[in-house]
Amino acid sequence: METILLQAQAQQGSGWTSIIMMAAVVLIFWLFMIRPQQKRQKEVQRKREALSTGDRIVTSGGLYGTIRDIKETEFVVEIAEGVRVRVDRGSVFPAASDEVTK
């Protein structure tokens, strides 16, 4: 009889154990996946807001150019001498190096 009662008590505790384990998995997932991605997004946004006229950039499509004008939602980028295109702010990243264009 005591064995049955002990088994019943052990089974009741397993409900809490599974909830705690699930919470731990969610916490670990958040710490290693979601939080670093949020930090990277904030850093990219900060760099994008710091761009000014004359800065070298690369678009999400892979075009390198120089910012010639800054508007509210877009940049005017010169990709070749005399060739200017309008580019949405969300698709522009600071160029890693100027060696690519040489």
mmCIF file of N, CA and C in Angstrom:
data_model
loop_
_atom_site.group_PDB
_atom_site.id
_atom_site.type_symbol
_atom_site.label_atom_id
_atom_site.label_comp_id
_atom_site.label_asym_id
_atom_site.label_seq_id
_atom_site.Cartn_x
_atom_site.Cartn_y
_atom_site.Cartn_z
ATOM 1 N N MET A 1 0.824 -1.187 0.000
ATOM 2 C CA MET A 1 0.000 0.000 0.000
ATOM 3 C C MET A 1 0.869 1.253 0.000
ATOM 4 N N GLU A 2 1.928 1.266 0.812
ATOM 5 C CA GLU A 2 2.802 2.432 0.870
ATOM 6 C C GLU A 2 3.475 2.684 -0.475
ATOM 7 N N THR A 3 3.786 1.629 -1.182
ATOM 8 C CA THR A 3 4.432 1.762 -2.480
ATOM 9 C C THR A 3 3.521 2.496 -3.456
ATOM 10 N N ILE A 4 2.252 2.186 -3.437
ATOM 11 C CA ILE A 4 1.293 2.848 -4.328
ATOM 12 C C ILE A 4 1.199 4.328 -3.988
ATOM 13 N N LEU A 5 1.158 4.672 -2.715
ATOM 14 C CA LEU A 5 1.082 6.076 -2.306
ATOM 15 C C LEU A 5 2.348 6.837 -2.698
ATOM 16 N N LEU A 6 3.504 6.216 -2.532
ATOM 17 C CA LEU A 6 4.756 6.874 -2.909
ATOM 18 C C LEU A 6 4.824 7.099 -4.413
ATOM 19 N N GLN A 7 4.330 6.132 -5.191
ATOM 20 C CA GLN A 7 4.314 6.298 -6.641
ATOM 21 C C GLN A 7 3.362 7.420 -7.045
ATOM 22 N N ALA A 8 2.236 7.529 -6.389
ATOM 23 C CA ALA A 8 1.263 8.577 -6.693
ATOM 24 C C ALA A 8 1.851 9.951 -6.384
ATOM 25 N N GLN A 9 2.572 10.079 -5.272
ATOM 26 C CA GLN A 9 3.196 11.351 -4.924
ATOM 27 C C GLN A 9 4.282 11.721 -5.928
ATOM 28 N N ALA A 10 5.034 10.768 -6.393
ATOM 29 C CA ALA A 10 6.091 11.029 -7.367
ATOM 30 C C ALA A 10 5.502 11.500 -8.685
ATOM 31 N N GLN A 11 4.370 10.939 -9.074
ATOM 32 C CA GLN A 11 3.747 11.346 -10.321
ATOM 33 C C GLN A 11 3.199 12.762 -10.228
ATOM 34 N N GLN A 12 2.703 13.184 -9.098
ATOM 35 C CA GLN A 12 2.197 14.541 -8.936
ATOM 36 C C GLN A 12 3.324 15.559 -9.060
ATOM 37 N N GLY A 13 4.473 15.252 -8.549
ATOM 38 C CA GLY A 13 5.623 16.145 -8.623
ATOM 39 C C GLY A 13 6.146 16.304 -10.039
ATOM 40 N N SER A 14 5.937 15.320 -10.880
ATOM 41 C CA SER A 14 6.462 15.389 -12.242
ATOM 42 C C SER A 14 5.788 16.493 -13.055
ATOM 43 N N GLY A 15 4.583 16.885 -12.704
ATOM 44 C CA GLY A 15 3.910 17.987 -13.390
ATOM 45 C C GLY A 15 4.680 19.289 -13.222
ATOM 46 N N TRP A 16 5.096 19.557 -12.010
ATOM 47 C CA TRP A 16 5.878 20.768 -11.744
ATOM 48 C C TRP A 16 7.260 20.689 -12.377
ATOM 49 N N THR A 17 7.818 19.507 -12.360
ATOM 50 C CA THR A 17 9.145 19.326 -12.945
ATOM 51 C C THR A 17 9.126 19.627 -14.436
ATOM 52 N N SER A 18 8.104 19.160 -15.126
ATOM 53 C CA SER A 18 8.036 19.418 -16.566
ATOM 54 C C SER A 18 7.808 20.899 -16.857
ATOM 55 N N ILE A 19 7.038 21.575 -16.025
ATOM 56 C CA ILE A 19 6.821 23.014 -16.211
ATOM 57 C C ILE A 19 8.122 23.781 -15.987
ATOM 58 N N ILE A 20 8.858 23.410 -14.945
ATOM 59 C CA ILE A 20 10.137 24.069 -14.664
ATOM 60 C C ILE A 20 11.134 23.818 -15.787
ATOM 61 N N MET A 21 11.183 22.599 -16.286
ATOM 62 C CA MET A 21 12.100 22.282 -17.389
ATOM 63 C C MET A 21 11.731 23.061 -18.651
ATOM 64 N N MET A 22 10.444 23.170 -18.941
ATOM 65 C CA MET A 22 10.000 23.917 -20.116
ATOM 66 C C MET A 22 10.366 25.398 -19.970
ATOM 67 N N ALA A 23 10.180 25.953 -18.787
ATOM 68 C CA ALA A 23 10.551 27.346 -18.544
ATOM 69 C C ALA A 23 12.057 27.536 -18.704
ATOM 70 N N ALA A 24 12.839 26.573 -18.252
ATOM 71 C CA ALA A 24 14.294 26.659 -18.397
ATOM 72 C C ALA A 24 14.695 26.628 -19.869
ATOM 73 N N VAL A 25 14.055 25.791 -20.662
ATOM 74 C CA VAL A 25 14.349 25.722 -22.098
ATOM 75 C C VAL A 25 14.014 27.046 -22.772
ATOM 76 N N VAL A 26 12.866 27.627 -22.430
ATOM 77 C CA VAL A 26 12.470 28.917 -23.005
ATOM 78 C C VAL A 26 13.469 29.998 -22.604
ATOM 79 N N LEU A 27 13.889 30.014 -21.354
ATOM 80 C CA LEU A 27 14.867 30.997 -20.884
ATOM 81 C C LEU A 27 16.196 30.857 -21.616
ATOM 82 N N ILE A 28 16.670 29.647 -21.769
ATOM 83 C CA ILE A 28 17.935 29.413 -22.476
ATOM 84 C C ILE A 28 17.811 29.826 -23.935
ATOM 85 N N PHE A 29 16.695 29.490 -24.561
ATOM 86 C CA PHE A 29 16.455 29.883 -25.954
ATOM 87 C C PHE A 29 16.489 31.399 -26.086
ATOM 88 N N TRP A 30 15.833 32.097 -25.156
ATOM 89 C CA TRP A 30 15.802 33.557 -25.203
ATOM 90 C C TRP A 30 17.204 34.141 -25.006
ATOM 91 N N LEU A 31 17.969 33.594 -24.063
ATOM 92 C CA LEU A 31 19.301 34.123 -23.775
ATOM 93 C C LEU A 31 20.274 33.931 -24.930
ATOM 94 N N PHE A 32 20.190 32.803 -25.625
ATOM 95 C CA PHE A 32 21.169 32.493 -26.660
ATOM 96 C C PHE A 32 20.714 32.799 -28.081
ATOM 97 N N MET A 33 19.437 33.015 -28.303
ATOM 98 C CA MET A 33 18.957 33.241 -29.665
ATOM 99 C C MET A 33 18.324 34.623 -29.844
ATOM 100 N N ILE A 34 17.331 34.929 -29.065
ATOM 101 C CA ILE A 34 16.539 36.138 -29.281
ATOM 102 C C ILE A 34 17.280 37.383 -28.812
ATOM 103 N N ARG A 35 17.850 37.357 -27.638
ATOM 104 C CA ARG A 35 18.519 38.544 -27.086
ATOM 105 C C ARG A 35 19.703 39.011 -27.933
ATOM 106 N N PRO A 36 20.597 38.127 -28.380
ATOM 107 C CA PRO A 36 21.694 38.591 -29.241
ATOM 108 C C PRO A 36 21.200 39.179 -30.562
ATOM 109 N N GLN A 37 20.134 38.612 -31.121
ATOM 110 C CA GLN A 37 19.586 39.147 -32.367
ATOM 111 C C GLN A 37 19.040 40.553 -32.150
ATOM 112 N N GLN A 38 18.379 40.792 -31.023
ATOM 113 C CA GLN A 38 17.871 42.121 -30.715
ATOM 114 C C GLN A 38 19.017 43.118 -30.566
ATOM 115 N N LYS A 39 20.113 42.696 -29.947
ATOM 116 C CA LYS A 39 21.280 43.574 -29.799
ATOM 117 C C LYS A 39 21.864 43.924 -31.162
ATOM 118 N N ARG A 40 21.965 42.935 -32.061
ATOM 119 C CA ARG A 40 22.490 43.196 -33.408
ATOM 120 C C ARG A 40 21.593 44.164 -34.170
ATOM 121 N N GLN A 41 20.281 44.002 -34.051
ATOM 122 C CA GLN A 41 19.352 44.892 -34.732
ATOM 123 C C GLN A 41 19.485 46.318 -34.216
ATOM 124 N N LYS A 42 19.632 46.488 -32.913
ATOM 125 C CA LYS A 42 19.806 47.825 -32.344
ATOM 126 C C LYS A 42 21.109 48.457 -32.823
ATOM 127 N N GLU A 43 22.170 47.663 -32.920
ATOM 128 C CA GLU A 43 23.464 48.168 -33.388
ATOM 129 C C GLU A 43 23.386 48.601 -34.852
ATOM 130 N N VAL A 44 22.731 47.801 -35.687
ATOM 131 C CA VAL A 44 22.569 48.164 -37.101
ATOM 132 C C VAL A 44 21.749 49.441 -37.212
ATOM 133 N N GLN A 45 20.682 49.553 -36.426
ATOM 134 C CA GLN A 45 19.849 50.756 -36.455
ATOM 135 C C GLN A 45 20.646 51.982 -36.008
ATOM 136 N N ARG A 46 21.473 51.823 -34.979
ATOM 137 C CA ARG A 46 22.286 52.940 -34.493
ATOM 138 C C ARG A 46 23.265 53.393 -35.574
ATOM 139 N N LYS A 47 23.913 52.431 -36.245
ATOM 140 C CA LYS A 47 24.851 52.776 -37.320
ATOM 141 C C LYS A 47 24.131 53.437 -38.486
ATOM 142 N N ARG A 48 22.937 52.958 -38.803
ATOM 143 C CA ARG A 48 22.159 53.516 -39.908
ATOM 144 C C ARG A 48 21.770 54.967 -39.613
ATOM 145 N N GLU A 49 21.395 55.253 -38.371
ATOM 146 C CA GLU A 49 21.013 56.611 -37.989
ATOM 147 C C GLU A 49 22.214 57.549 -37.982
ATOM 148 N N ALA A 50 23.417 57.015 -37.811
ATOM 149 C CA ALA A 50 24.627 57.840 -37.758
ATOM 150 C C ALA A 50 25.184 58.155 -39.144
ATOM 151 N N LEU A 51 24.627 57.555 -40.196
ATOM 152 C CA LEU A 51 25.122 57.818 -41.550
ATOM 153 C C LEU A 51 24.872 59.269 -41.936
ATOM 154 N N SER A 52 25.813 59.832 -42.683
ATOM 155 C CA SER A 52 25.669 61.213 -43.133
ATOM 156 C C SER A 52 26.125 61.323 -44.585
ATOM 157 N N THR A 53 25.923 62.489 -45.156
ATOM 158 C CA THR A 53 26.311 62.736 -46.540
ATOM 159 C C THR A 53 27.804 62.489 -46.713
ATOM 160 N N GLY A 54 28.148 61.759 -47.775
ATOM 161 C CA GLY A 54 29.541 61.451 -48.060
ATOM 162 C C GLY A 54 30.004 60.101 -47.546
ATOM 163 N N ASP A 55 29.192 59.442 -46.718
ATOM 164 C CA ASP A 55 29.570 58.127 -46.185
ATOM 165 C C ASP A 55 29.428 57.053 -47.255
ATOM 166 N N ARG A 56 30.334 56.072 -47.215
ATOM 167 C CA ARG A 56 30.275 54.925 -48.121
ATOM 168 C C ARG A 56 29.294 53.910 -47.541
ATOM 169 N N ILE A 57 28.431 53.357 -48.385
ATOM 170 C CA ILE A 57 27.432 52.394 -47.934
ATOM 171 C C ILE A 57 27.360 51.220 -48.903
ATOM 172 N N VAL A 58 26.662 50.185 -48.462
ATOM 173 C CA VAL A 58 26.317 49.061 -49.333
ATOM 174 C C VAL A 58 24.828 48.797 -49.129
ATOM 175 N N THR A 59 24.107 48.557 -50.219
ATOM 176 C CA THR A 59 22.680 48.273 -50.116
ATOM 177 C C THR A 59 22.467 46.789 -49.861
ATOM 178 N N SER A 60 21.250 46.444 -49.503
ATOM 179 C CA SER A 60 20.944 45.029 -49.277
ATOM 180 C C SER A 60 21.050 44.228 -50.567
ATOM 181 N N GLY A 61 20.995 44.901 -51.713
ATOM 182 C CA GLY A 61 21.167 44.241 -53.001
ATOM 183 C C GLY A 61 22.611 44.093 -53.416
ATOM 184 N N GLY A 62 23.533 44.666 -52.638
ATOM 185 C CA GLY A 62 24.954 44.512 -52.918
ATOM 186 C C GLY A 62 25.585 45.657 -53.686
ATOM 187 N N LEU A 63 24.852 46.751 -53.903
ATOM 188 C CA LEU A 63 25.423 47.902 -54.597
ATOM 189 C C LEU A 63 26.184 48.780 -53.610
ATOM 190 N N TYR A 64 27.399 49.156 -53.985
ATOM 191 C CA TYR A 64 28.197 50.065 -53.173
ATOM 192 C C TYR A 64 28.024 51.468 -53.717
ATOM 193 N N GLY A 65 28.005 52.450 -52.818
ATOM 194 C CA GLY A 65 27.865 53.822 -53.264
ATOM 195 C C GLY A 65 28.181 54.797 -52.157
ATOM 196 N N THR A 66 27.956 56.076 -52.465
ATOM 197 C CA THR A 66 28.211 57.163 -51.531
ATOM 198 C C THR A 66 26.921 57.945 -51.336
ATOM 199 N N ILE A 67 26.587 58.252 -50.100
ATOM 200 C CA ILE A 67 25.376 59.017 -49.817
ATOM 201 C C ILE A 67 25.578 60.451 -50.291
ATOM 202 N N ARG A 68 24.659 60.939 -51.114
ATOM 203 C CA ARG A 68 24.716 62.314 -51.612
ATOM 204 C C ARG A 68 23.643 63.199 -51.002
ATOM 205 N N ASP A 69 22.513 62.619 -50.600
ATOM 206 C CA ASP A 69 21.431 63.400 -49.996
ATOM 207 C C ASP A 69 20.676 62.493 -49.031
ATOM 208 N N ILE A 70 20.192 63.080 -47.946
ATOM 209 C CA ILE A 70 19.452 62.320 -46.948
ATOM 210 C C ILE A 70 18.056 62.910 -46.845
ATOM 211 N N LYS A 71 17.053 62.061 -47.037
ATOM 212 C CA LYS A 71 15.660 62.474 -46.894
ATOM 213 C C LYS A 71 15.054 61.710 -45.724
ATOM 214 N N GLU A 72 13.786 61.952 -45.457
ATOM 215 C CA GLU A 72 13.155 61.369 -44.274
ATOM 216 C C GLU A 72 13.172 59.842 -44.279
ATOM 217 N N THR A 73 12.814 59.232 -45.400
ATOM 218 C CA THR A 73 12.722 57.772 -45.441
ATOM 219 C C THR A 73 13.678 57.133 -46.435
ATOM 220 N N GLU A 74 14.524 57.923 -47.056
ATOM 221 C CA GLU A 74 15.410 57.361 -48.081
ATOM 222 C C GLU A 74 16.713 58.141 -48.185
ATOM 223 N N PHE A 75 17.673 57.514 -48.838
ATOM 224 C CA PHE A 75 18.947 58.141 -49.164
ATOM 225 C C PHE A 75 19.032 58.271 -50.679
ATOM 226 N N VAL A 76 19.704 59.313 -51.136
ATOM 227 C CA VAL A 76 20.079 59.401 -52.542
ATOM 228 C C VAL A 76 21.541 58.980 -52.589
ATOM 229 N N VAL A 77 21.797 57.879 -53.314
ATOM 230 C CA VAL A 77 23.117 57.261 -53.318
ATOM 231 C C VAL A 77 23.698 57.338 -54.718
ATOM 232 N N GLU A 78 24.957 57.779 -54.799
ATOM 233 C CA GLU A 78 25.665 57.803 -56.076
ATOM 234 C C GLU A 78 26.442 56.494 -56.188
ATOM 235 N N ILE A 79 26.051 55.656 -57.178
ATOM 236 C CA ILE A 79 26.686 54.346 -57.331
ATOM 237 C C ILE A 79 27.768 54.361 -58.403
ATOM 238 N N ALA A 80 27.766 55.379 -59.250
ATOM 239 C CA ALA A 80 28.807 55.599 -60.256
ATOM 240 C C ALA A 80 28.808 57.096 -60.536
ATOM 241 N N GLU A 81 29.810 57.573 -61.208
ATOM 242 C CA GLU A 81 29.904 59.006 -61.471
ATOM 243 C C GLU A 81 28.686 59.466 -62.271
ATOM 244 N N GLY A 82 27.895 60.336 -61.660
ATOM 245 C CA GLY A 82 26.704 60.869 -62.308
ATOM 246 C C GLY A 82 25.477 59.967 -62.240
ATOM 247 N N VAL A 83 25.579 58.805 -61.611
ATOM 248 C CA VAL A 83 24.447 57.877 -61.502
ATOM 249 C C VAL A 83 23.970 57.862 -60.052
ATOM 250 N N ARG A 84 22.774 58.406 -59.840
ATOM 251 C CA ARG A 84 22.223 58.485 -58.489
ATOM 252 C C ARG A 84 20.920 57.703 -58.419
ATOM 253 N N VAL A 85 20.742 56.999 -57.339
ATOM 254 C CA VAL A 85 19.528 56.216 -57.117
ATOM 255 C C VAL A 85 18.981 56.515 -55.730
ATOM 256 N N ARG A 86 17.664 56.383 -55.607
ATOM 257 C CA ARG A 86 17.022 56.530 -54.299
ATOM 258 C C ARG A 86 16.964 55.156 -53.651
ATOM 259 N N VAL A 87 17.344 55.087 -52.390
ATOM 260 C CA VAL A 87 17.391 53.810 -51.674
ATOM 261 C C VAL A 87 16.697 53.987 -50.328
ATOM 262 N N ASP A 88 15.830 53.045 -49.992
ATOM 263 C CA ASP A 88 15.136 53.070 -48.709
ATOM 264 C C ASP A 88 16.142 52.941 -47.563
ATOM 265 N N ARG A 89 15.899 53.652 -46.477
ATOM 266 C CA ARG A 89 16.824 53.628 -45.333
ATOM 267 C C ARG A 89 17.027 52.222 -44.766
ATOM 268 N N GLY A 90 16.001 51.396 -44.820
ATOM 269 C CA GLY A 90 16.085 50.057 -44.248
ATOM 270 C C GLY A 90 16.967 49.100 -45.023
ATOM 271 N N SER A 91 17.345 49.475 -46.245
ATOM 272 C CA SER A 91 18.156 48.559 -47.058
ATOM 273 C C SER A 91 19.585 49.051 -47.232
ATOM 274 N N VAL A 92 20.019 49.942 -46.343
ATOM 275 C CA VAL A 92 21.364 50.518 -46.436
ATOM 276 C C VAL A 92 22.168 50.144 -45.199
ATOM 277 N N PHE A 93 23.430 49.761 -45.427
ATOM 278 C CA PHE A 93 24.339 49.416 -44.339
ATOM 279 C C PHE A 93 25.666 50.124 -44.567
ATOM 280 N N PRO A 94 26.351 50.543 -43.517
ATOM 281 C CA PRO A 94 27.673 51.150 -43.714
ATOM 282 C C PRO A 94 28.613 50.157 -44.391
ATOM 283 N N ALA A 95 29.402 50.641 -45.359
ATOM 284 C CA ALA A 95 30.351 49.770 -46.058
ATOM 285 C C ALA A 95 31.452 49.357 -45.098
ATOM 286 N N ALA A 96 31.851 48.102 -45.169
ATOM 287 C CA ALA A 96 32.873 47.575 -44.264
ATOM 288 C C ALA A 96 34.236 48.179 -44.549
ATOM 289 N N SER A 97 34.568 48.347 -45.845
ATOM 290 C CA SER A 97 35.863 48.924 -46.185
ATOM 291 C C SER A 97 35.781 49.588 -47.543
ATOM 292 N N ASP A 98 36.700 50.505 -47.793
ATOM 293 C CA ASP A 98 36.753 51.199 -49.072
ATOM 294 C C ASP A 98 37.590 50.447 -50.091
ATOM 295 N N GLU A 99 38.251 49.363 -49.699
ATOM 296 C CA GLU A 99 39.111 48.613 -50.608
ATOM 297 C C GLU A 99 38.325 47.955 -51.735
ATOM 298 N N VAL A 100 37.046 47.718 -51.532
ATOM 299 C CA VAL A 100 36.228 47.028 -52.523
ATOM 300 C C VAL A 100 36.107 47.861 -53.793
ATOM 301 N N THR A 101 36.025 49.177 -53.653
ATOM 302 C CA THR A 101 35.800 50.034 -54.812
ATOM 303 C C THR A 101 37.077 50.384 -55.548
ATOM 304 N N LYS A 102 38.244 50.052 -55.009
ATOM 305 C CA LYS A 102 39.513 50.413 -55.643
ATOM 306 C C LYS A 102 39.891 49.448 -56.734
#
